[in-house]
PDB file of C-alpha atoms in Angstrom:
ATOM      1  CA  MET A   3       6.028 -31.663 -41.382  1.00  0.00           C
ATOM      2  CA  ASP A   4       9.022 -30.391 -43.329  1.00  0.00           C
ATOM      3  CA  ASP A   5      12.212 -28.886 -41.878  1.00  0.00           C
ATOM      4  CA  LYS A   6      10.857 -25.338 -42.202  1.00  0.00           C
ATOM      5  CA  GLY A   7       8.184 -25.893 -39.538  1.00  0.00           C
ATOM      6  CA  THR A   8       4.653 -24.520 -39.480  1.00  0.00           C
ATOM      7  CA  LEU A   9       3.732 -21.150 -40.977  1.00  0.00           C
ATOM      8  CA  ILE A  10       0.527 -19.224 -40.281  1.00  0.00           C
ATOM      9  CA  ASP A  11       0.664 -16.439 -42.865  1.00  0.00           C
ATOM     10  CA  THR A  12      -0.375 -12.785 -42.416  1.00  0.00           C
ATOM     11  CA  ASP A  13      -3.843 -13.298 -43.951  1.00  0.00           C
ATOM     12  CA  ALA A  14      -4.571 -16.461 -41.947  1.00  0.00           C
ATOM     13  CA  ARG A  15      -6.751 -16.814 -38.850  1.00  0.00           C
ATOM     14  CA  PHE A  16      -6.398 -19.956 -36.801  1.00  0.00           C
ATOM     15  CA  GLU A  17      -8.089 -21.142 -33.620  1.00  0.00           C
ATOM     16  CA  GLY A  18      -7.176 -24.361 -31.838  1.00  0.00           C
ATOM     17  CA  THR A  19      -4.059 -26.230 -30.805  1.00  0.00           C
ATOM     18  CA  LEU A  20      -0.712 -25.918 -32.559  1.00  0.00           C
ATOM     19  CA  ALA A  21       1.951 -28.500 -31.711  1.00  0.00           C
ATOM     20  CA  GLY A  22       5.161 -29.347 -33.498  1.00  0.00           C
ATOM     21  CA  LYS A  23       8.828 -28.532 -33.851  1.00  0.00           C
ATOM     22  CA  ASP A  24       9.224 -24.952 -35.095  1.00  0.00           C
ATOM     23  CA  ALA A  25       6.494 -22.449 -35.947  1.00  0.00           C
ATOM     24  CA  ARG A  26       6.159 -18.945 -37.322  1.00  0.00           C
ATOM     25  CA  ILE A  27       2.899 -17.039 -36.835  1.00  0.00           C
ATOM     26  CA  LEU A  28       2.402 -13.907 -38.908  1.00  0.00           C
ATOM     27  CA  GLY A  29      -1.411 -13.764 -38.749  1.00  0.00           C
ATOM     28  CA  ARG A  30      -4.016 -14.277 -36.023  1.00  0.00           C
ATOM     29  CA  PHE A  31      -3.995 -17.227 -33.631  1.00  0.00           C
ATOM     30  CA  LYS A  32      -6.101 -18.146 -30.603  1.00  0.00           C
ATOM     31  CA  GLY A  33      -5.620 -21.305 -28.539  1.00  0.00           C
ATOM     32  CA  ASP A  34      -2.768 -23.443 -27.231  1.00  0.00           C
ATOM     33  CA  ILE A  35       0.749 -23.670 -28.647  1.00  0.00           C
ATOM     34  CA  GLU A  36       3.312 -26.336 -27.750  1.00  0.00           C
ATOM     35  CA  ILE A  37       6.547 -26.076 -29.718  1.00  0.00           C
ATOM     36  CA  LYS A  38       9.711 -28.115 -29.400  1.00  0.00           C
ATOM     37  CA  GLY A  39      12.135 -25.620 -30.831  1.00  0.00           C
ATOM     38  CA  ARG A  40      11.532 -22.022 -31.864  1.00  0.00           C
ATOM     39  CA  LEU A  41       8.247 -20.097 -31.972  1.00  0.00           C
ATOM     40  CA  VAL A  42       8.343 -16.779 -33.838  1.00  0.00           C
ATOM     41  CA  LEU A  43       5.465 -14.296 -33.660  1.00  0.00           C
ATOM     42  CA  GLY A  44       6.010 -11.769 -36.468  1.00  0.00           C
ATOM     43  CA  GLU A  45       5.268  -8.032 -36.346  1.00  0.00           C
ATOM     44  CA  SER A  46       1.812  -8.486 -37.888  1.00  0.00           C
ATOM     45  CA  SER A  47       0.802 -11.321 -35.524  1.00  0.00           C
ATOM     46  CA  VAL A  48      -2.076 -11.065 -33.053  1.00  0.00           C
ATOM     47  CA  VAL A  49      -1.939 -14.043 -30.697  1.00  0.00           C
ATOM     48  CA  ASP A  50      -4.093 -14.940 -27.681  1.00  0.00           C
ATOM     49  CA  ALA A  51      -2.693 -18.202 -26.355  1.00  0.00           C
ATOM     50  CA  LYS A  52      -1.170 -20.401 -23.719  1.00  0.00           C
ATOM     51  CA  VAL A  53       2.362 -21.142 -24.982  1.00  0.00           C
ATOM     52  CA  LEU A  54       4.939 -23.769 -24.070  1.00  0.00           C
ATOM     53  CA  ALA A  55       8.120 -23.485 -26.174  1.00  0.00           C
ATOM     54  CA  ASP A  56      11.868 -23.922 -25.981  1.00  0.00           C
ATOM     55  CA  THR A  57      12.382 -20.446 -27.492  1.00  0.00           C
ATOM     56  CA  ALA A  58       9.723 -17.789 -28.109  1.00  0.00           C
ATOM     57  CA  GLU A  59      10.548 -14.668 -30.101  1.00  0.00           C
ATOM     58  CA  ILE A  60       7.820 -12.006 -30.232  1.00  0.00           C
ATOM     59  CA  ALA A  61       7.641  -8.988 -32.523  1.00  0.00           C
ATOM     60  CA  GLY A  62       3.848  -8.608 -32.646  1.00  0.00           C
ATOM     61  CA  GLU A  63       0.900  -8.538 -30.264  1.00  0.00           C
ATOM     62  CA  PHE A  64       0.534 -11.290 -27.653  1.00  0.00           C
ATOM     63  CA  LYS A  65      -1.943 -11.883 -24.843  1.00  0.00           C
ATOM     64  CA  GLY A  66      -1.849 -14.944 -22.588  1.00  0.00           C
ATOM     65  CA  GLU A  67       0.707 -17.108 -20.873  1.00  0.00           C
ATOM     66  CA  ILE A  68       4.204 -18.125 -21.979  1.00  0.00           C
ATOM     67  CA  VAL A  69       6.486 -20.723 -20.436  1.00  0.00           C
ATOM     68  CA  ALA A  70       9.795 -20.930 -22.301  1.00  0.00           C
ATOM     69  CA  GLU A  71      13.475 -21.596 -21.758  1.00  0.00           C
ATOM     70  CA  ARG A  72      14.234 -18.406 -23.701  1.00  0.00           C
ATOM     71  CA  LEU A  73      11.867 -15.485 -24.332  1.00  0.00           C
ATOM     72  CA  VAL A  74      12.849 -12.593 -26.613  1.00  0.00           C
ATOM     73  CA  LEU A  75      10.669  -9.490 -26.943  1.00  0.00           C
ATOM     74  CA  LEU A  76      11.673  -7.489 -30.005  1.00  0.00           C
ATOM     75  CA  GLU A  77      11.295  -3.723 -30.477  1.00  0.00           C
ATOM     76  CA  LYS A  78       7.660  -3.775 -31.671  1.00  0.00           C
ATOM     77  CA  ALA A  79       6.397  -6.471 -29.271  1.00  0.00           C
ATOM     78  CA  ARG A  80       3.260  -5.640 -27.277  1.00  0.00           C
ATOM     79  CA  VAL A  81       2.639  -8.363 -24.703  1.00  0.00           C
ATOM     80  CA  THR A  82       0.196  -8.810 -21.828  1.00  0.00           C
ATOM     81  CA  GLY A  83      -0.055 -11.787 -19.496  1.00  0.00           C
ATOM     82  CA  THR A  84       2.206 -14.055 -17.488  1.00  0.00           C
ATOM     83  CA  PHE A  85       5.719 -14.877 -18.610  1.00  0.00           C
ATOM     84  CA  ASP A  86       8.009 -17.541 -17.198  1.00  0.00           C
ATOM     85  CA  ALA A  87      11.438 -17.878 -18.829  1.00  0.00           C
ATOM     86  CA  LYS A  88      14.876 -18.998 -17.788  1.00  0.00           C
ATOM     87  CA  ILE A  89      16.393 -16.373 -20.116  1.00  0.00           C
ATOM     88  CA  LEU A  90      14.467 -13.146 -20.822  1.00  0.00           C
ATOM     89  CA  SER A  91      15.575 -10.519 -23.342  1.00  0.00           C
ATOM     90  CA  VAL A  92      13.544  -7.323 -23.800  1.00  0.00           C
ATOM     91  CA  HIS A  93      14.616  -5.001 -26.607  1.00  0.00           C
ATOM     92  CA  GLU A  94      14.210  -1.250 -26.276  1.00  0.00           C
ATOM     93  CA  GLY A  95      10.723  -0.240 -27.431  1.00  0.00           C
ATOM     94  CA  ALA A  96       8.985  -3.480 -26.434  1.00  0.00           C
ATOM     95  CA  GLN A  97       5.876  -3.104 -24.256  1.00  0.00           C
ATOM     96  CA  MET A  98       5.269  -5.670 -21.516  1.00  0.00           C
ATOM     97  CA  ASN A  99       2.434  -5.782 -18.975  1.00  0.00           C
ATOM     98  CA  GLY A 100       1.883  -8.618 -16.547  1.00  0.00           C
ATOM     99  CA  ALA A 101       3.667 -10.994 -14.219  1.00  0.00           C
ATOM    100  CA  VAL A 102       7.223 -12.026 -15.029  1.00  0.00           C
ATOM    101  CA  SER A 103       9.333 -14.837 -13.613  1.00  0.00           C
ATOM    102  CA  ALA A 104      12.819 -14.937 -15.123  1.00  0.00           C
ATOM    103  CA  GLY A 105      16.053 -16.733 -14.308  1.00  0.00           C
ATOM    104  CA  ASP A 106      16.685 -19.932 -12.429  1.00  0.00           C
ATOM    105  CA  LYS A 107      13.922 -21.026 -10.137  1.00  0.00           C
ATOM    106  CA  PRO A 108      14.675 -20.350  -6.467  1.00  0.00           C
ATOM    107  CA  LYS A 109      15.345 -23.486  -4.508  1.00  0.00           C
ATOM    108  CA  VAL A 110      12.511 -24.436  -2.237  1.00  0.00           C
ATOM    109  CA  PRO A 111      13.755 -24.186   1.357  1.00  0.00           C
ATOM    110  CA  ALA A 112      13.913 -27.384   3.342  1.00  0.00           C
ATOM    111  CA  PRO A 113      10.938 -27.858   5.602  1.00  0.00           C
ATOM    112  CA  SER A 114      11.536 -26.440   9.054  1.00  0.00           C
ATOM    113  CA  PRO A 115      12.024 -28.949  11.856  1.00  0.00           C
ATOM    114  CA  GLN A 116       8.953 -29.990  13.764  1.00  0.00           C
ATOM    115  CA  PRO A 117       8.052 -27.433  16.440  1.00  0.00           C
ATOM    116  CA  LYS A 118       8.919 -28.381  19.993  1.00  0.00           C
ATOM    117  CA  PRO A 119       5.911 -29.504  21.988  1.00  0.00           C
ATOM    118  CA  THR A 120       4.480 -26.753  24.126  1.00  0.00           C
ATOM    119  CA  VAL A 121       4.084 -27.199  27.842  1.00  0.00           C
ATOM    120  CA  PRO A 122       0.711 -26.053  29.129  1.00  0.00           C
ATOM    121  CA  ILE A 123       0.863 -23.263  31.680  1.00  0.00           C
ATOM    122  CA  PRO A 124      -1.147 -24.093  34.780  1.00  0.00           C
ATOM    123  CA  PRO A 125      -3.916 -21.645  35.653  1.00  0.00           C
ATOM    124  CA  VAL A 126      -3.053 -18.965  38.179  1.00  0.00           C
ATOM    125  CA  LYS A 127      -4.729 -19.502  41.531  1.00  0.00           C
ATOM    126  CA  PRO A 128      -6.161 -16.378  43.109  1.00  0.00           C
ATOM    127  CA  ALA A 129      -4.168 -15.118  46.028  1.00  0.00           C
ATOM    128  CA  ALA A 130      -5.558 -15.907  49.471  1.00  0.00           C
ATOM    129  CA  GLY A 131      -8.012 -13.314  50.689  1.00  0.00           C
ATOM    130  CA  THR A 132      -9.050 -11.986  47.238  1.00  0.00           C
ATOM    131  CA  ALA A 133     -12.485 -12.398  45.771  1.00  0.00           C
ATOM    132  CA  ALA A 134     -12.639 -14.873  42.930  1.00  0.00           C
ATOM    133  CA  GLY A 135     -14.757 -14.177  39.982  1.00  0.00           C
TER     134      GLY A 135
END
């Protein structure tokens, strides 16, 4: 692959797995995307995928799941799905529907100490002179 990365042009339709360094999708894509570097989905793109990328920049239509260090939704982005990014930037005009997790992950609390053993309570004996049961 050359230094310019992968390009899926506006007239192209691709289904499958895309892996590599940098990629720019301007056409239609369906499948899995794993990019070390920058993934750009242009304004004319229609993508239905599970994405893992260092940086994802979206200007087109996206449906699926994105896990990225940095996610940028540009003015014309229309996205639906689940989004997990350390840094999230949403430009005015972008449309986003789905579940979002942004920022540093919360630290998992330490497990609580073992509960103290419970002491069984002895059954109450009926008072003398009362009818039992």
